[in-house]
XYZ file of C-alpha atoms in Angstrom:
676
model
C -153.381 -294.151 46.544
C -151.733 -294.992 49.859
C -149.001 -297.600 49.950
C -148.704 -300.149 52.698
C -145.941 -299.262 55.137
C -143.787 -301.433 57.350
C -144.760 -301.448 61.002
C -141.157 -301.485 62.191
C -138.644 -298.828 61.215
C -135.222 -300.264 60.475
C -131.754 -298.726 60.471
C -130.368 -297.873 57.045
C -126.879 -297.892 55.635
C -126.486 -294.133 55.925
C -127.750 -293.550 59.430
C -128.741 -294.990 62.759
C -132.159 -296.296 63.748
C -133.061 -292.714 64.663
C -132.531 -291.283 61.197
C -133.680 -292.001 57.675
C -131.205 -290.614 55.147
C -130.246 -287.847 57.527
C -133.816 -287.033 58.616
C -134.638 -287.576 62.336
C -137.515 -290.035 62.660
C -139.084 -288.077 65.501
C -139.223 -284.864 63.422
C -141.514 -286.078 60.631
C -144.629 -288.177 60.295
C -143.926 -291.936 60.017
C -146.199 -292.131 56.965
C -143.821 -289.938 54.955
C -140.638 -291.441 56.403
C -141.632 -295.031 55.675
C -142.695 -294.239 52.121
C -139.537 -292.251 51.501
C -137.264 -294.974 52.878
C -138.987 -297.591 50.733
C -138.705 -295.428 47.611
C -134.935 -295.047 48.048
C -134.027 -298.480 49.410
C -136.460 -300.579 47.385
C -137.464 -298.498 44.361
C -138.601 -301.522 42.352
C -141.306 -302.476 44.854
C -142.293 -298.855 45.425
C -142.749 -297.862 41.786
C -144.225 -301.207 40.732
C -147.224 -300.572 42.964
C -147.625 -297.008 41.693
C -147.516 -298.157 38.085
C -151.072 -299.412 38.578
C -152.282 -295.802 38.516
C -152.262 -295.994 34.715
C -154.030 -298.184 32.163
C -151.518 -300.305 30.247
C -152.008 -302.066 26.913
C -149.262 -304.500 27.837
C -147.745 -304.974 31.319
C -144.090 -304.186 31.917
C -141.510 -306.960 32.150
C -138.999 -305.096 34.312
C -139.673 -302.151 36.622
C -136.134 -300.738 36.628
C -133.233 -301.169 34.223
C -130.173 -299.220 35.341
C -127.623 -301.253 33.391
C -126.638 -298.219 31.298
C -126.563 -295.406 33.852
C -127.438 -292.538 33.612
C -129.797 -293.685 30.847
C -132.138 -295.299 33.361
C -135.291 -297.040 32.125
C -138.536 -297.616 34.000
C -141.413 -300.039 33.313
C -139.407 -301.754 30.570
C -141.558 -303.647 28.071
C -144.791 -301.986 29.170
C -146.946 -300.399 26.464
C -149.486 -297.609 26.923
C -150.841 -294.436 25.319
C -150.888 -290.986 26.934
C -154.053 -289.826 25.151
C -155.951 -292.931 26.231
C -154.978 -292.340 29.860
C -155.819 -288.630 29.663
C -159.163 -288.871 27.856
C -160.537 -292.205 26.655
C -160.558 -294.060 29.939
C -162.578 -291.323 31.683
C -165.271 -291.519 28.999
C -165.356 -295.319 29.256
C -165.824 -294.859 33.019
C -168.925 -292.713 32.381
C -167.355 -289.336 33.135
C -167.542 -287.789 29.677
C -169.793 -284.944 30.875
C -167.232 -283.736 33.430
C -165.422 -280.524 32.501
C -161.824 -281.260 31.556
C -160.618 -277.749 30.641
C -161.754 -274.256 31.595
C -160.313 -271.592 29.312
C -160.810 -268.158 30.847
C -159.522 -265.336 28.653
C -160.206 -261.768 29.773
C -157.969 -260.727 26.885
C -160.611 -261.974 24.418
C -163.573 -261.700 26.816
C -164.397 -265.393 26.421
C -164.869 -268.398 28.702
C -164.948 -271.953 27.356
C -165.642 -275.142 29.260
C -164.551 -278.290 27.432
C -165.873 -281.626 28.736
C -163.923 -284.858 28.465
C -166.340 -285.984 25.726
C -165.860 -282.752 23.766
C -162.116 -283.053 24.224
C -162.224 -286.612 22.881
C -164.317 -285.586 19.870
C -161.886 -282.823 18.881
C -158.777 -284.912 19.517
C -159.868 -287.888 17.392
C -160.796 -285.610 14.481
C -157.415 -283.884 14.517
C -155.588 -287.185 15.021
C -157.498 -288.672 12.107
C -156.517 -285.751 9.893
C -152.885 -285.969 10.977
C -152.883 -289.675 10.162
C -154.162 -288.865 6.664
C -151.192 -286.504 6.301
C -148.836 -289.355 7.156
C -148.056 -288.532 10.787
C -147.352 -291.748 12.648
C -145.410 -293.388 15.449
C -142.089 -291.695 16.149
C -142.710 -288.654 13.939
C -142.096 -285.199 15.415
C -144.607 -282.357 15.305
C -143.873 -278.784 16.433
C -146.672 -276.854 18.146
C -146.522 -273.036 18.191
C -149.683 -271.891 19.935
C -150.913 -269.711 22.818
C -152.662 -270.861 25.992
C -155.877 -272.169 24.433
C -157.604 -275.590 24.566
C -156.528 -276.299 20.976
C -152.922 -276.483 22.165
C -153.804 -279.403 24.429
C -156.005 -280.910 21.693
C -152.984 -280.812 19.369
C -150.709 -282.410 21.991
C -153.148 -285.234 22.663
C -153.863 -285.845 18.969
C -150.141 -286.209 18.298
C -149.476 -288.649 21.139
C -152.639 -290.585 20.242
C -150.792 -291.563 17.058
C -147.607 -292.439 18.943
C -145.913 -289.331 17.538
C -143.814 -286.852 19.535
C -144.697 -283.200 20.120
C -142.408 -280.278 20.734
C -144.293 -277.241 22.035
C -142.523 -273.928 21.418
C -143.454 -271.042 23.691
C -145.511 -268.436 21.850
C -143.260 -265.625 23.087
C -140.371 -266.860 20.969
C -139.452 -264.817 17.922
C -138.739 -266.263 14.481
C -135.057 -267.027 15.041
C -135.669 -269.066 18.194
C -138.591 -270.876 16.561
C -136.381 -271.576 13.546
C -133.628 -273.124 15.679
C -136.119 -275.528 17.242
C -137.635 -276.466 13.891
C -134.168 -277.154 12.519
C -133.235 -279.296 15.515
C -136.423 -281.344 15.868
C -137.097 -281.687 12.093
C -140.886 -281.968 12.339
C -143.112 -283.573 9.738
C -145.596 -280.760 10.270
C -146.020 -277.586 12.348
C -149.321 -276.816 14.099
C -149.853 -273.155 14.970
C -152.453 -270.513 15.749
C -152.666 -267.456 13.540
C -152.287 -265.078 16.492
C -151.734 -264.661 20.186
C -152.872 -261.812 22.360
C -151.169 -259.737 25.045
C -152.435 -256.636 26.849
C -152.671 -253.955 24.195
C -151.212 -255.977 21.331
C -151.724 -258.935 19.028
C -148.800 -261.337 18.506
C -148.633 -262.331 14.801
C -147.896 -266.049 15.171
C -148.537 -266.762 11.501
C -146.044 -264.143 10.281
C -143.467 -265.330 12.814
C -143.948 -268.942 11.695
C -143.555 -268.059 8.016
C -140.356 -266.110 8.790
C -138.988 -269.009 10.841
C -139.604 -271.589 8.125
C -138.263 -269.254 5.455
C -134.914 -268.990 7.273
C -134.862 -272.654 8.361
C -132.632 -275.265 6.746
C -135.375 -277.835 7.493
C -138.593 -277.510 5.519
C -141.485 -279.554 6.974
C -142.817 -281.857 4.242
C -146.449 -281.016 5.093
C -148.155 -277.630 5.096
C -148.558 -275.800 8.415
C -151.841 -276.537 10.177
C -153.295 -273.206 11.315
C -155.999 -272.708 13.933
C -157.705 -269.376 13.222
C -158.532 -267.184 16.209
C -161.072 -265.012 14.429
C -161.781 -262.854 17.486
C -158.106 -261.960 17.786
C -157.013 -261.415 14.189
C -158.137 -262.082 10.627
C -155.372 -263.546 8.504
C -155.245 -264.852 4.967
C -153.461 -268.184 4.665
C -150.890 -268.975 2.010
C -152.336 -272.049 0.277
C -148.842 -273.269 -0.578
C -147.660 -273.094 3.036
C -150.745 -273.460 5.217
C -153.918 -275.453 5.693
C -156.782 -274.708 8.067
C -157.141 -276.708 11.280
C -160.802 -277.317 10.406
C -159.802 -278.681 6.989
C -157.456 -281.216 8.569
C -160.123 -282.280 11.052
C -162.514 -282.687 8.108
C -160.138 -285.225 6.566
C -160.814 -287.671 9.411
C -163.349 -290.479 9.112
C -165.804 -289.611 11.892
C -167.380 -293.075 11.640
C -164.092 -294.789 12.505
C -162.205 -292.718 15.089
C -158.470 -293.295 14.911
C -157.346 -295.666 17.664
C -154.668 -294.957 20.260
C -151.257 -296.354 19.283
C -149.554 -298.150 22.192
C -145.918 -297.166 22.676
C -143.237 -298.605 24.937
C -142.861 -296.902 28.304
C -139.355 -295.645 27.423
C -140.287 -294.232 24.020
C -140.445 -290.417 23.774
C -143.573 -288.525 24.796
C -142.257 -285.048 24.000
C -139.230 -282.814 23.416
C -139.162 -279.529 25.321
C -136.433 -276.948 24.898
C -135.262 -275.228 28.046
C -136.003 -271.513 28.338
C -133.239 -269.011 27.691
C -131.499 -271.152 25.101
C -130.105 -268.772 22.504
C -127.264 -270.757 20.953
C -127.430 -274.567 20.621
C -130.886 -275.920 21.364
C -131.046 -278.095 24.487
C -134.068 -280.313 24.063
C -135.196 -282.256 27.120
C -136.532 -285.612 25.926
C -139.189 -287.084 28.228
C -140.448 -290.648 27.979
C -144.039 -291.640 28.637
C -144.454 -294.396 31.238
C -142.686 -293.212 34.366
C -143.585 -289.586 33.751
C -147.346 -290.152 33.741
C -147.107 -292.306 36.874
C -145.233 -289.563 38.726
C -147.634 -286.823 37.613
C -150.667 -288.687 38.926
C -148.911 -289.543 42.184
C -147.620 -286.013 42.816
C -150.943 -284.344 42.026
C -152.467 -286.254 44.900
C -149.537 -286.395 47.311
C -148.037 -282.910 46.851
C -151.039 -280.847 45.800
C -153.886 -282.801 47.401
C -155.900 -282.961 44.162
C -158.472 -285.697 43.570
C -160.462 -286.716 40.469
C -163.185 -284.120 39.905
C -161.318 -281.308 41.684
C -160.591 -278.040 39.881
C -156.885 -277.272 39.720
C -155.060 -274.235 38.337
C -151.434 -274.174 37.235
C -150.860 -270.539 36.273
C -148.288 -271.166 33.577
C -148.067 -271.594 29.809
C -148.050 -274.690 27.619
C -144.582 -273.714 26.392
C -143.082 -274.487 29.817
C -142.677 -277.765 31.650
C -145.320 -276.730 34.213
C -147.856 -276.537 31.408
C -146.945 -279.994 30.134
C -146.995 -281.595 33.568
C -149.764 -279.807 35.432
C -152.032 -278.102 32.909
C -152.214 -281.024 30.497
C -151.030 -284.523 31.384
C -151.243 -284.611 35.176
C -154.775 -283.228 35.700
C -156.220 -285.021 32.678
C -154.745 -288.420 33.525
C -156.062 -287.994 37.072
C -159.528 -286.953 35.857
C -159.478 -283.435 37.338
C -160.563 -280.120 35.811
C -157.660 -277.935 34.623
C -157.910 -274.128 34.394
C -156.228 -272.303 31.506
C -156.089 -268.569 32.306
C -155.108 -266.325 29.400
C -154.441 -263.068 31.189
C -152.249 -261.197 33.662
C -152.512 -260.980 37.461
C -153.178 -257.237 37.399
C -153.915 -255.681 33.987
C -156.687 -257.788 32.476
C -158.545 -255.768 33.541
C -157.718 -255.411 37.253
C -155.797 -257.041 40.144
C -158.815 -259.108 41.214
C -158.495 -261.785 38.551
C -156.789 -264.479 40.657
C -159.573 -264.092 43.230
C -162.260 -264.214 40.546
C -160.896 -267.426 39.018
C -160.759 -269.157 42.411
C -164.298 -268.117 43.289
C -166.008 -268.728 39.949
C -164.549 -272.180 39.326
C -164.114 -273.376 42.934
C -160.389 -273.879 42.518
C -158.878 -276.218 45.136
C -155.211 -275.526 44.503
C -152.989 -273.063 42.615
C -149.457 -273.421 41.324
C -147.829 -270.079 40.412
C -144.634 -268.059 40.696
C -144.094 -265.589 43.566
C -143.811 -262.701 41.095
C -147.508 -263.012 40.202
C -148.460 -262.351 43.813
C -145.924 -259.522 44.130
C -147.615 -257.909 41.129
C -151.033 -258.180 42.809
C -149.635 -256.823 46.070
C -148.004 -253.910 44.292
C -151.123 -253.019 42.277
C -153.682 -253.547 45.032
C -152.084 -253.896 48.491
C -155.440 -253.445 50.258
C -157.173 -256.100 48.078
C -159.947 -253.696 47.156
C -160.596 -255.701 43.968
C -160.200 -259.165 45.419
C -162.139 -259.006 48.667
C -165.497 -259.328 46.907
C -164.713 -262.955 45.996
C -164.993 -266.113 48.125
C -161.859 -268.203 48.745
C -163.499 -271.121 50.611
C -162.705 -273.729 47.946
C -158.969 -273.038 48.085
C -156.845 -275.456 50.165
C -153.294 -274.309 49.419
C -151.120 -272.217 47.121
C -147.916 -273.744 45.732
C -145.033 -271.599 44.548
C -141.904 -272.454 42.567
C -139.720 -271.190 39.745
C -137.935 -268.505 41.750
C -137.075 -267.627 45.321
C -139.962 -266.415 47.478
C -139.123 -263.916 50.195
C -140.774 -264.125 53.590
C -142.706 -260.858 53.281
C -144.376 -261.971 50.049
C -145.167 -265.408 51.477
C -146.677 -263.891 54.618
C -148.763 -261.474 52.540
C -150.124 -264.297 50.355
C -151.070 -266.366 53.411
C -152.773 -263.421 55.080
C -154.619 -262.482 51.881
C -155.762 -265.908 50.662
C -155.960 -267.523 54.141
C -154.381 -270.835 53.080
C -150.904 -272.366 53.474
C -148.356 -271.141 50.939
C -146.048 -274.054 50.206
C -142.742 -273.746 48.425
C -141.301 -276.522 46.282
C -138.370 -276.977 43.932
C -138.021 -278.631 40.576
C -136.533 -278.193 37.126
C -137.501 -278.609 33.484
C -135.195 -281.616 33.479
C -137.004 -283.381 36.336
C -140.556 -282.716 35.121
C -141.959 -282.559 38.663
C -140.829 -281.609 42.161
C -137.598 -282.784 43.776
C -138.491 -281.348 47.176
C -141.820 -280.099 48.494
C -144.127 -279.660 51.440
C -146.872 -282.129 50.593
C -150.540 -282.092 51.554
C -150.857 -285.838 50.996
C -147.736 -287.005 52.858
C -148.679 -285.588 56.266
C -145.901 -283.013 56.164
C -145.959 -280.112 58.573
C -147.631 -277.214 56.769
C -145.390 -274.779 58.631
C -141.928 -275.802 57.388
C -138.862 -273.695 58.187
C -138.840 -270.283 56.535
C -137.322 -270.347 53.026
C -137.222 -274.139 52.878
C -138.290 -275.795 49.626
C -139.491 -278.774 51.640
C -138.436 -282.390 52.102
C -137.170 -284.776 49.413
C -139.830 -286.402 47.263
C -140.073 -290.125 46.724
C -136.968 -291.589 45.101
C -134.801 -288.470 45.440
C -131.697 -288.990 47.589
C -130.619 -285.362 47.934
C -127.024 -284.566 48.899
C -125.134 -281.309 49.427
C -121.570 -281.592 48.157
C -118.593 -279.305 48.567
C -116.270 -278.498 45.672
C -114.013 -281.456 46.526
C -116.978 -283.840 46.306
C -117.270 -284.474 50.040
C -120.633 -284.113 51.753
C -121.366 -280.835 53.499
C -122.435 -280.613 57.104
C -125.978 -279.552 58.053
C -126.557 -275.855 57.202
C -123.312 -275.728 55.186
C -123.749 -274.236 51.715
C -122.801 -276.409 48.759
C -123.921 -277.844 45.425
C -127.206 -279.767 45.454
C -126.917 -283.159 43.749
C -129.191 -286.195 43.416
C -127.867 -289.712 43.874
C -128.414 -292.069 40.948
C -130.565 -293.718 39.788
C -133.088 -290.933 39.445
C -136.755 -291.831 39.991
C -139.211 -292.086 37.088
C -140.301 -288.949 35.230
C -136.897 -287.356 34.784
C -135.598 -286.595 31.316
C -134.241 -289.617 29.475
C -131.581 -287.623 27.618
C -131.077 -284.457 25.581
C -132.548 -284.878 22.139
C -129.833 -285.900 19.668
C -127.098 -285.161 22.206
C -126.355 -288.031 24.596
C -122.790 -286.749 24.981
C -123.872 -283.340 26.283
C -126.396 -285.080 28.555
C -123.576 -287.054 30.222
C -121.157 -284.154 30.363
C -123.518 -281.440 31.566
C -125.388 -283.288 34.298
C -123.241 -286.240 35.438
C -119.541 -285.550 34.831
C -118.791 -283.087 37.640
C -119.971 -285.398 40.434
C -119.803 -289.061 39.272
C -122.738 -291.100 40.536
C -124.918 -288.012 40.954
C -127.139 -285.739 38.895
C -125.818 -282.175 39.203
C -128.739 -279.772 39.661
C -126.369 -276.802 39.280
C -128.231 -275.162 42.167
C -126.649 -274.065 45.438
C -128.192 -274.728 48.828
C -128.046 -276.661 52.057
C -129.939 -279.071 54.285
C -130.742 -278.361 57.899
C -130.531 -280.839 60.773
C -134.128 -281.963 60.125
C -133.480 -282.819 56.479
C -135.270 -279.799 55.003
C -133.700 -278.567 51.765
C -132.965 -274.891 51.147
C -132.264 -273.806 47.558
C -130.501 -270.481 47.915
C -129.778 -269.655 44.268
C -128.266 -270.907 41.089
C -124.672 -271.594 42.015
C -123.494 -268.534 40.056
C -125.894 -266.302 42.052
C -123.728 -266.638 45.162
C -121.442 -263.610 45.462
C -118.103 -263.489 47.266
C -117.607 -260.323 49.322
C -114.096 -260.220 50.761
C -114.108 -263.988 51.205
C -117.666 -264.162 52.570
C -120.069 -266.150 50.378
C -123.459 -264.437 50.363
C -126.589 -265.611 48.609
C -128.304 -262.896 46.610
C -131.667 -264.289 47.715
C -130.816 -263.753 51.400
C -130.032 -260.105 50.703
C -133.247 -259.705 48.721
C -135.216 -261.186 51.605
C -133.748 -258.575 53.923
C -134.574 -255.712 51.536
C -138.161 -256.918 51.189
C -138.659 -256.620 54.941
C -138.924 -252.882 54.393
C -142.655 -252.051 54.172
C -142.121 -249.587 51.305
C -140.444 -252.141 49.001
C -142.503 -254.458 46.813
C -139.845 -256.075 44.597
C -136.060 -256.266 44.353
C -133.096 -257.723 42.483
C -129.615 -258.055 43.984
C -126.581 -259.184 41.973
C -122.815 -259.005 42.330
C -120.558 -256.462 40.606
C -116.742 -256.132 40.717
C -115.028 -254.056 43.412
C -111.218 -253.602 43.571
C -110.780 -254.268 47.297
C -113.483 -256.777 48.157
C -113.619 -258.601 44.833
C -117.395 -258.337 44.614
C -120.082 -256.222 46.237
C -123.867 -256.439 45.945
C -125.798 -254.017 43.770
C -129.484 -253.568 44.591
C -132.311 -252.349 42.365
C -135.674 -252.158 44.100
C -139.257 -251.172 43.258
C -141.075 -249.041 45.878
C -144.759 -249.472 46.627
C -146.898 -247.113 44.573
C -148.025 -245.180 47.657
C -144.478 -244.436 48.871
C -143.870 -240.698 49.352
C -140.195 -240.948 50.384
C -137.382 -239.757 48.158
C -135.088 -242.306 46.573
C -132.223 -241.150 48.793
C -134.209 -241.489 52.028
C -135.667 -244.899 51.207
C -132.298 -246.212 50.011
C -130.651 -245.044 53.240
C -133.295 -246.847 55.284
C -132.731 -250.062 53.323
C -128.947 -249.839 53.795
C -129.459 -249.516 57.544
C -131.862 -252.461 57.472
C -129.239 -254.635 55.742
C -126.591 -253.635 58.289
C -128.947 -254.606 61.108
C -129.969 -257.946 59.579
C -126.921 -259.145 57.622
C -124.161 -256.977 59.050
C -121.469 -254.733 57.573
C -119.804 -257.711 55.832
C -122.397 -257.375 53.067
C -120.797 -254.066 51.959
C -124.286 -253.006 50.935
C -124.108 -249.493 49.527
C -124.906 -249.601 45.786
C -128.662 -249.183 45.758
C -131.323 -247.264 43.860
C -134.979 -247.549 42.894
C -136.411 -248.515 39.508
C -139.942 -248.707 38.144
C -139.557 -252.186 36.621
C -137.163 -255.126 36.569
C -136.353 -257.245 33.511
C -138.116 -260.601 33.682
C -138.843 -263.562 31.503
C -142.415 -264.376 30.524
C -142.478 -267.030 33.254
C -141.707 -264.380 35.903
C -138.020 -265.026 36.592
C -135.859 -261.988 37.294
C -132.919 -261.681 34.906
C -130.161 -261.121 37.472
C -127.340 -262.489 35.321
C -128.278 -260.259 32.388
C -128.291 -257.208 34.689
C -124.954 -258.217 36.237
C -123.361 -258.678 32.809
C -124.867 -255.356 31.753
C -123.289 -253.584 34.741
C -119.917 -255.256 34.080
C -119.957 -254.183 30.434
C -119.832 -257.839 29.416
C -121.737 -259.585 26.662
C -125.391 -259.736 27.630
C -127.307 -262.833 26.588
C -130.986 -261.983 26.729
C -133.326 -264.969 26.839
C -135.792 -264.997 23.988
C -138.556 -265.115 26.584
C -137.852 -261.641 27.990
C -141.165 -259.985 28.824
C -140.167 -256.414 27.949
C -136.688 -255.679 26.623
C -137.197 -251.908 26.811
C -136.842 -252.052 30.597
C -133.061 -252.157 30.080
C -133.192 -248.461 29.191
C -134.268 -247.772 32.755
C -131.687 -250.222 34.115
C -128.999 -248.276 32.253
C -130.122 -245.022 33.880
C -130.097 -246.675 37.302
C -126.594 -248.063 36.777
C -125.313 -244.709 35.555
C -126.769 -243.122 38.688
C -124.683 -245.574 40.714
C -121.525 -244.882 38.735
C -121.727 -247.768 36.302
C -121.877 -245.710 33.117
C -121.915 -247.771 29.933
C -119.100 -246.516 27.725
C -119.498 -249.196 25.059
C -122.595 -251.289 25.628
C -122.822 -254.729 24.120
C -124.335 -254.559 20.593
C -127.293 -256.730 21.628
C -128.210 -254.343 24.413
C -127.262 -251.237 22.450
C -130.127 -251.961 20.054
C -132.537 -251.910 22.970
C -131.262 -248.556 24.191
C -131.580 -246.654 20.917
C-alpha cells in the first residue's frame, strides 16, 4: 500500500527546508522522506489511511488518543478480531488452499504444510473446546509449546474467543514457568508433552507439572496437552491433564465458534522479556495498532507480498515469533516457515540453503550468530552450494551486533543484500531499518541499523538531557507519542512502566541502548548502554572492538567485555573462537589480534587480555552473554538468563579467565553449581 505524498516539501519546526528531522533531503529518496515527515508531523492522517489494511467489525471513532501519555491509544472505539484477520478473511477471499505454514523439522524428520483452510479447521475446533471449558473474552491462557504449528493454532484459537495468550519459551525451566503462571493467572495452560533438541528430548510435561506444583496459582481447568508421539510417549495424569484432541472433540463442528470482536486497545497478548529471573516483566500488547504495523512493515521493510514465502528464524516464545512467524505473515496472507532445527547440526550446515531452495523463500529474518555458526562449520559452503538461492531477495538481521566480516561473508555467500535493523520486545517491530519498500539505499553505512521507521522521532541525548551532535555517542530515545504497535504497559505494573521507560528523559521513551546518528540521519546502535567501557577516560564500545577482532581471517566469533584495572579503571578482555582449520598456537594468534587492534583502534584500547575458547555462552536466541561473563570475571553475582543455551560452557570460561589471571577464589553459588 503506497500513500499519497505531497508534491512540495516544506520546512519543519526542527530543521530548514533542506532537512527533515535532521535528515538531508538530497541524501534520501523523496518517497521515504515525505512518508516519514507525514508520519511524525501528522500521525493521525498517516495511520488512519493504514488502518484500512485490516478488516474491522466496527470502525474507530478516534485515531489517536494521547490524553494520558505515555498510555497512548490508537484506533479508539474500533473493534476487530486477530484470528479473523489472520485466517477467516483469506478463506472468504477464496485463498483457503494456499499454504499458510510450513513446518520443517529435521529433528523429527517431518515436513508439514498447513493450508489456510486446514488452519481454520483446527483453530475453530480448539476454540470451540476452549469455549466449552469456559474460556472467554479477557481470560488469560498460558502456552508452553515448541516451534510447531499447534502453537500458532493455540494462539489463534485463544484470540478468536477474545482471550489473551501468554506464550512461554520452551527453554524455560519449571521455576521460570512457575513465575509466569503465578503472574498471569491463566484459566488454563496449553502445552506439548515434549520438545526436541539435538541429542535430547525436553520433557515439557514434567516441567509443567513441577511448575504448577510449586505455583501459588492453580489454573481452574486441567492442562491441555498436545502429544508429540514421534518425540516421546507420555502418560497423562487424568486429574491434571486432558488431551488436545479431547478438547477439540468437545467443539460443535456444525456450528464453528465465531470470532469475538474486541476493542483496538484491548490486550492481544502478554509476553515476558527474556532474561527475567526475579520479578516478571510482562509486555502487554494491544491488538489494533499492532496488526496494522505488522502488515505495513512486512511490505515496506521486508518486501513481502501476499502469497510470498517468508522465514523468520526464531521461536514462538520470542517477540519475533509473535510478530513475524504468526500475526504478520498470516494477516498479510503470506506463507510462514517454521524451522525446528539448528543452522549446522541437524544434520549439516546446509540447512538454511535447503530451506530457501525447497520452499522458494523470498526473505529471511535471523540473528548474525546463525550465520557465524554456518561460516565456522562450513566456510567453503560445501554443503550449501548444491542449492539454488534465486528466490531470495534479502536477508534481515537483528537481535545483536553484526560485524562487518560476517555481513560481508553472508552477502558473498547468499548473493543478496544483508540489511541490519533494530527493535525491541517492547516495540514489537523495527524502530530503524533499511527498507526494501521505502526506496532506501541498499548499501547503507557500515554498522548502521538504518533510518527511522514511520512515526519514530529518534533522538540521541547526553546525560544532561541535551541533544548530542552528529556522530556523538549518547542514549537513544524516542520522542512521544510512540507510533502504533508498541507495548501499552507492563502487565499489572503501570508504575514500573512509567518509571523504567519514561522517567529518566521526560517526554521520551528510553530505549536504554547507546548509539549515535550520523550527518545523514542513519542510526548506529553501538551496544546496551552498560556495554560501553571506560578506558582511562576514553569511552569504547565493545562492539567496535569485536568488529576489529573479527577482521582477522582466523577468527570466527568473539566476545569483548570490560574488567577492572587499577590504573585505567577498566580494560577490555577478549575471548575469541578460532576457525576450525587454524593451525596457529593460541599465543601466536592472540599476538596477531593484539597488533591488529593497535593498528585499527590504537593503544588507547589497552588491549592485552586475550585468549581463545571453544564456545561462548549464549541465550537460545543467539545473544552473547557479555554481562554474565563480565560479572563472572569480577567475582560478582552472576545472573544467568533462564534461556541460556548451554550453561556448562562456563567451565571453559573459568579456565580461560584463570589463564588470564582472573582466578575465581570464591565463585558465586549460582555459577559454582555449574562448575562442579
